[in-house]
PDB file of C-alpha atoms and ligand atoms in Angstrom:
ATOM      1  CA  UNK O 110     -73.367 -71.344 134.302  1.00 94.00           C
ATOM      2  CA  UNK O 111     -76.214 -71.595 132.134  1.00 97.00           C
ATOM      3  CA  UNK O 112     -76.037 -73.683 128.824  1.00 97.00           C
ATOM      4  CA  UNK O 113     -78.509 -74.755 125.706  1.00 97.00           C
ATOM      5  CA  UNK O 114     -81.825 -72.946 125.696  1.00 98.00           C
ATOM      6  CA  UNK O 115     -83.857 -76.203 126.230  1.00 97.00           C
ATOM      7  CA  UNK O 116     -87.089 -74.440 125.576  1.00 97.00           C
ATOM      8  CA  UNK O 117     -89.512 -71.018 125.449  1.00 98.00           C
ATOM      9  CA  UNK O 118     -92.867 -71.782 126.857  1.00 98.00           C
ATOM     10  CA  UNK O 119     -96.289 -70.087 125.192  1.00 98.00           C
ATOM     11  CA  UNK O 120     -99.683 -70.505 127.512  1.00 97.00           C
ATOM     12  CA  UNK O 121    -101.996 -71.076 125.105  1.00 97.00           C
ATOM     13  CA  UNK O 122    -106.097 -70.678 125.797  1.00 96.00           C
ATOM     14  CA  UNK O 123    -106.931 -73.955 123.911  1.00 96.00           C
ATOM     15  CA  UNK O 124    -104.188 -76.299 123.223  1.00 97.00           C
ATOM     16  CA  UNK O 125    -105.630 -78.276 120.812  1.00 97.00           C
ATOM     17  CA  UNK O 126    -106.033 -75.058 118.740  1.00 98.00           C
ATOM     18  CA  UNK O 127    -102.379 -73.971 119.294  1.00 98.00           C
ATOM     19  CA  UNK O 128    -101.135 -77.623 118.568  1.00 98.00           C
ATOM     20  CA  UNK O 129    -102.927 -77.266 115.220  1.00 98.00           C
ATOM     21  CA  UNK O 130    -101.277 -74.296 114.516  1.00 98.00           C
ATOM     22  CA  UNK O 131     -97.679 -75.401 115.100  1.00 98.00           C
ATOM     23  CA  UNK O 132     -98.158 -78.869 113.070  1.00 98.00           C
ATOM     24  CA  UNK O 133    -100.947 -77.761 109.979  1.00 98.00           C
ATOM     25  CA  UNK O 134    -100.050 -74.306 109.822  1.00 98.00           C
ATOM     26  CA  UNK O 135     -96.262 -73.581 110.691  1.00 98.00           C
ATOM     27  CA  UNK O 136     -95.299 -77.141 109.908  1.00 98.00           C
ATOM     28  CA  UNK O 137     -93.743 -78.375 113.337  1.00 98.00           C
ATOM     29  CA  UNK O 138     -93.352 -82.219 115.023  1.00 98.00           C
ATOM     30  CA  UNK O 139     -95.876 -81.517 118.253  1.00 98.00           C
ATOM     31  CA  UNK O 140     -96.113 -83.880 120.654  1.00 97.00           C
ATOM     32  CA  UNK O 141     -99.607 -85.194 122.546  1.00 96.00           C
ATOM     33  CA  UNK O 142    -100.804 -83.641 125.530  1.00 97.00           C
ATOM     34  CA  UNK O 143     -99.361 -84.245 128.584  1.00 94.00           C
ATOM     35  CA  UNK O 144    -101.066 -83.744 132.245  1.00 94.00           C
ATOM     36  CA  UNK O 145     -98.526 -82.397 134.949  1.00 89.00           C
ATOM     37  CA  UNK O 146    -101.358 -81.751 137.983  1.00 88.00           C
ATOM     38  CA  UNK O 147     -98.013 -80.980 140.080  1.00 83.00           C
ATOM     39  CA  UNK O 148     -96.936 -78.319 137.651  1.00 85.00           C
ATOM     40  CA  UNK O 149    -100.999 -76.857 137.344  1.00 91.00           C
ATOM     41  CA  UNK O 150    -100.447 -77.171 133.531  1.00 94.00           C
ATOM     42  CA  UNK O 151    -100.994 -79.564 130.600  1.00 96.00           C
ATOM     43  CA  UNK O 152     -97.907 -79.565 128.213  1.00 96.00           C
ATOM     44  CA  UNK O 153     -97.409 -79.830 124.246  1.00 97.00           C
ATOM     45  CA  UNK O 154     -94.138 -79.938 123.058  1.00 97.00           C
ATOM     46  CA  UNK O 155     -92.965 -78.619 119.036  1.00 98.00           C
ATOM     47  CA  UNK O 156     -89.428 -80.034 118.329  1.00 97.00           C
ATOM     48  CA  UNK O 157     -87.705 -77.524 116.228  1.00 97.00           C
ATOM     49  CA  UNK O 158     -84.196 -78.349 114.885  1.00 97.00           C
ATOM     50  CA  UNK O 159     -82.286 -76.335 117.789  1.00 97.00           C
ATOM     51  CA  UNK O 160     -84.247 -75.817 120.275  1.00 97.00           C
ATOM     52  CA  UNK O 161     -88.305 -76.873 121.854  1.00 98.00           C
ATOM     53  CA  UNK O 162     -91.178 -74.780 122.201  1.00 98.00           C
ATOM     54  CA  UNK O 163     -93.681 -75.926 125.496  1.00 97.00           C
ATOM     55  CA  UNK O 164     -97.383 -74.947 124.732  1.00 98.00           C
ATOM     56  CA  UNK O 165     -99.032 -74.466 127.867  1.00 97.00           C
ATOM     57  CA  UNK O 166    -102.117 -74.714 129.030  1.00 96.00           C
ATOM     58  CA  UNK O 167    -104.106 -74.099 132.918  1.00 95.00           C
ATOM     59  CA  UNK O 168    -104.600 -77.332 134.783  1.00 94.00           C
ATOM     60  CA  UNK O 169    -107.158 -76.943 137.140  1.00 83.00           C
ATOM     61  CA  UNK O 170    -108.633 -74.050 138.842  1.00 75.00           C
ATOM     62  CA  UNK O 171    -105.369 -73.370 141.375  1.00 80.00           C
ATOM     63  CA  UNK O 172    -103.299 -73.720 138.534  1.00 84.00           C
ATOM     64  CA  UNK O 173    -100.625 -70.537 138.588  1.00 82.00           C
ATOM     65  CA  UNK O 174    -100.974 -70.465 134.761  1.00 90.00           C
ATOM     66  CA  UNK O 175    -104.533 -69.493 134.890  1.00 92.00           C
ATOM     67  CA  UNK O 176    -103.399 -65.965 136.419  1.00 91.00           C
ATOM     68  CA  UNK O 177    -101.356 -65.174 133.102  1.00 92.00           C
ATOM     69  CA  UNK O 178    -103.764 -66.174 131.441  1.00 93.00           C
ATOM     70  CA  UNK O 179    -106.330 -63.767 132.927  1.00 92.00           C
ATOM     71  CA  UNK O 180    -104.087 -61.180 132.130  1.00 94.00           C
ATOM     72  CA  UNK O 181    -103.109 -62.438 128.305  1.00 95.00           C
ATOM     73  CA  UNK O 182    -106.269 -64.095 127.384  1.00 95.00           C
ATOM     74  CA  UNK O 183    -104.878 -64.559 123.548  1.00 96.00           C
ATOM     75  CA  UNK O 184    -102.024 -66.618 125.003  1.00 96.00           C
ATOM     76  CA  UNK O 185     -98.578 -65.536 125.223  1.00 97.00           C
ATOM     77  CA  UNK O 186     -94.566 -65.759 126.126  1.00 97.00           C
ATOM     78  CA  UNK O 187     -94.116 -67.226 129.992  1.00 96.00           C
ATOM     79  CA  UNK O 188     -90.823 -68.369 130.340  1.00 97.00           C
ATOM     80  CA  UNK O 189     -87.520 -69.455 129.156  1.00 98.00           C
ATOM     81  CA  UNK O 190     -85.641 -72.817 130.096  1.00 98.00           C
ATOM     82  CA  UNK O 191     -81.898 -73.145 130.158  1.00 98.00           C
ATOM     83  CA  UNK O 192     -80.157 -75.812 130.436  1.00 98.00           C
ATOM     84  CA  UNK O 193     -77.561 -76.469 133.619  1.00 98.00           C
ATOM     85  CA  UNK O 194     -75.357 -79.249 134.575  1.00 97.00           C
ATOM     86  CA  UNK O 195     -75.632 -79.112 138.222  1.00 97.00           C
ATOM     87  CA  UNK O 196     -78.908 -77.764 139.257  1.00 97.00           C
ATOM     88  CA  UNK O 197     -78.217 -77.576 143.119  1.00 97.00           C
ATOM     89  CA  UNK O 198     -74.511 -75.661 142.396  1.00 98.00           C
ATOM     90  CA  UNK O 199     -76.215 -73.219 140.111  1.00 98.00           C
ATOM     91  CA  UNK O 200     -78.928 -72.586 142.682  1.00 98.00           C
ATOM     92  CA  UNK O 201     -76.264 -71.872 145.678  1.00 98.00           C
ATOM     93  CA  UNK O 202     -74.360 -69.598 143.435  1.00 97.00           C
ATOM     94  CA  UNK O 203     -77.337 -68.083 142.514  1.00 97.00           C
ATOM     95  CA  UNK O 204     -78.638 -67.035 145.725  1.00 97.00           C
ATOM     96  CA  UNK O 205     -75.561 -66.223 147.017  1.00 97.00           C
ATOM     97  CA  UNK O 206     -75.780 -63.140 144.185  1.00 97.00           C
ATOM     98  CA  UNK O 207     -78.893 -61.931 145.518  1.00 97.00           C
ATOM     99  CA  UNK O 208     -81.578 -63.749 143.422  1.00 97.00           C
ATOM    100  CA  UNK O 209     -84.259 -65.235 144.315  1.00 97.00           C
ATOM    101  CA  UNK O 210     -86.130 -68.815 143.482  1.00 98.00           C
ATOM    102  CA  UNK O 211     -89.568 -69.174 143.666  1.00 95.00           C
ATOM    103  CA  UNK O 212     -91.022 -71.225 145.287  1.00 93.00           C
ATOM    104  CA  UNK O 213     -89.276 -73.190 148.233  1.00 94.00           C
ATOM    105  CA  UNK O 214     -85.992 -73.490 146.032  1.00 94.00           C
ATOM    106  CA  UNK O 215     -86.082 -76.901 146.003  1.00 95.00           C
ATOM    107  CA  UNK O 216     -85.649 -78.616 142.359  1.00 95.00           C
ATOM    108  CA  UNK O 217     -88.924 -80.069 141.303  1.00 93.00           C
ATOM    109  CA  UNK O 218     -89.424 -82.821 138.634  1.00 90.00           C
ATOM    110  CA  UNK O 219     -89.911 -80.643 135.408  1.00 86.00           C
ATOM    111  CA  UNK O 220     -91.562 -82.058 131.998  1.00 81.00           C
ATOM    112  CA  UNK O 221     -88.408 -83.924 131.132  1.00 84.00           C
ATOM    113  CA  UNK O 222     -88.396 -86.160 134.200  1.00 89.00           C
ATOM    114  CA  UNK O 223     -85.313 -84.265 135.193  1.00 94.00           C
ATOM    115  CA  UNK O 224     -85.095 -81.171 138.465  1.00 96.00           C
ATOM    116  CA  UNK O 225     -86.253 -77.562 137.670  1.00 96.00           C
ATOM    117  CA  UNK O 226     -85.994 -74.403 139.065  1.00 96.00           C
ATOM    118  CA  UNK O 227     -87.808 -70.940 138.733  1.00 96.00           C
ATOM    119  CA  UNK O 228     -86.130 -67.653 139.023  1.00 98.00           C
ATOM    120  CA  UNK O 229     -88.289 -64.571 139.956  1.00 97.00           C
ATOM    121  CA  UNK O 230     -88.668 -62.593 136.989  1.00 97.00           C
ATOM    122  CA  UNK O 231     -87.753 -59.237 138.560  1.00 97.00           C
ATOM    123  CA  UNK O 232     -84.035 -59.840 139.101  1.00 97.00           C
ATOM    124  CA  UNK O 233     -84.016 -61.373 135.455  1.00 98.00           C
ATOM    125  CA  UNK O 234     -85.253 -58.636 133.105  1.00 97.00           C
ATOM    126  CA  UNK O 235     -88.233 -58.934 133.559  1.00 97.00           C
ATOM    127  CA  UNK O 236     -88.420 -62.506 132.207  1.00 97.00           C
ATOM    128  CA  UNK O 237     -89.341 -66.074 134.009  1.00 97.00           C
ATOM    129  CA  UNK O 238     -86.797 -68.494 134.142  1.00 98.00           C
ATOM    130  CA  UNK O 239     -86.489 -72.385 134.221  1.00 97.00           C
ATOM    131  CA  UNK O 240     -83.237 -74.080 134.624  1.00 98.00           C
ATOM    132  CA  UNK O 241     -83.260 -77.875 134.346  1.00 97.00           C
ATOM    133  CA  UNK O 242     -80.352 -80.203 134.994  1.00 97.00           C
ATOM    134  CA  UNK O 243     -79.391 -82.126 132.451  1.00 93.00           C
TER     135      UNK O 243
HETATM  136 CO1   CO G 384     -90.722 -75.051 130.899  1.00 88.96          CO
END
């Protein structure tokens, strides 16, 4: 079901600081920052050669980000995004084996202009997941 890993997203404390770091210090294309109020979250993307990493950083005071970032305050790993051809299929197929999507499990417009998905952590090793149509 799932394809290309399409990204791993970092919430960072200060984005400007962590975009410096990708493009003076490890030598990465970043992009500018982005605002996604919908999302809680302002985005940076690095373009590596295979894959993208999404910088993230709190939006707002409701933002969902701002919790992990309470409990990381250096910044750290949130989630991983794989890459799906049907988003709705993979959902129904997915909660037919017992997992569960956050959220109202209805695809949202992701960072890409295309549909994402979460998947709770718990019934994925302990990790976050994003799937996004492509
Ligand atoms: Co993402």
């Amino acid at each position: 079901m799932i394809g290309k890993l399409n990204h791993v997203a970092v919430v960072v404390p200060d984005l400007t600081a962590a975009s410096a770091i990708y493009r003076d210090i490890l030598g990465a294309k970043v992009s500018t920052p982005v605002d996604m109020p919908e999302h809680g979250v302002t985005t940076v993307f690095v373009e590596l050669p295979n894959t993208k990493i999404e910088l993230l950083q709190p939006l707002g005071d409701e933002s969902p980000t701002s919790k992990f970032l309470h409990r990381n305050p250096n910044g750290g790993m949130h989630h991983v995004c794989y890459e799906v051809a049907d988003i709705i299929a993979a959902r129904d197929s997915l909660v037919a084996a017992g997992a569960r999507v956050l959220g109202d499990a209805e695809p949202k417009i992701g960072a890409h202009n295309k549909p994402v998905l979460f998947l709770h952590p718990k019934d994925f090793c302990g990790t976050l997941i994003e799937l996004e149509q492509i």
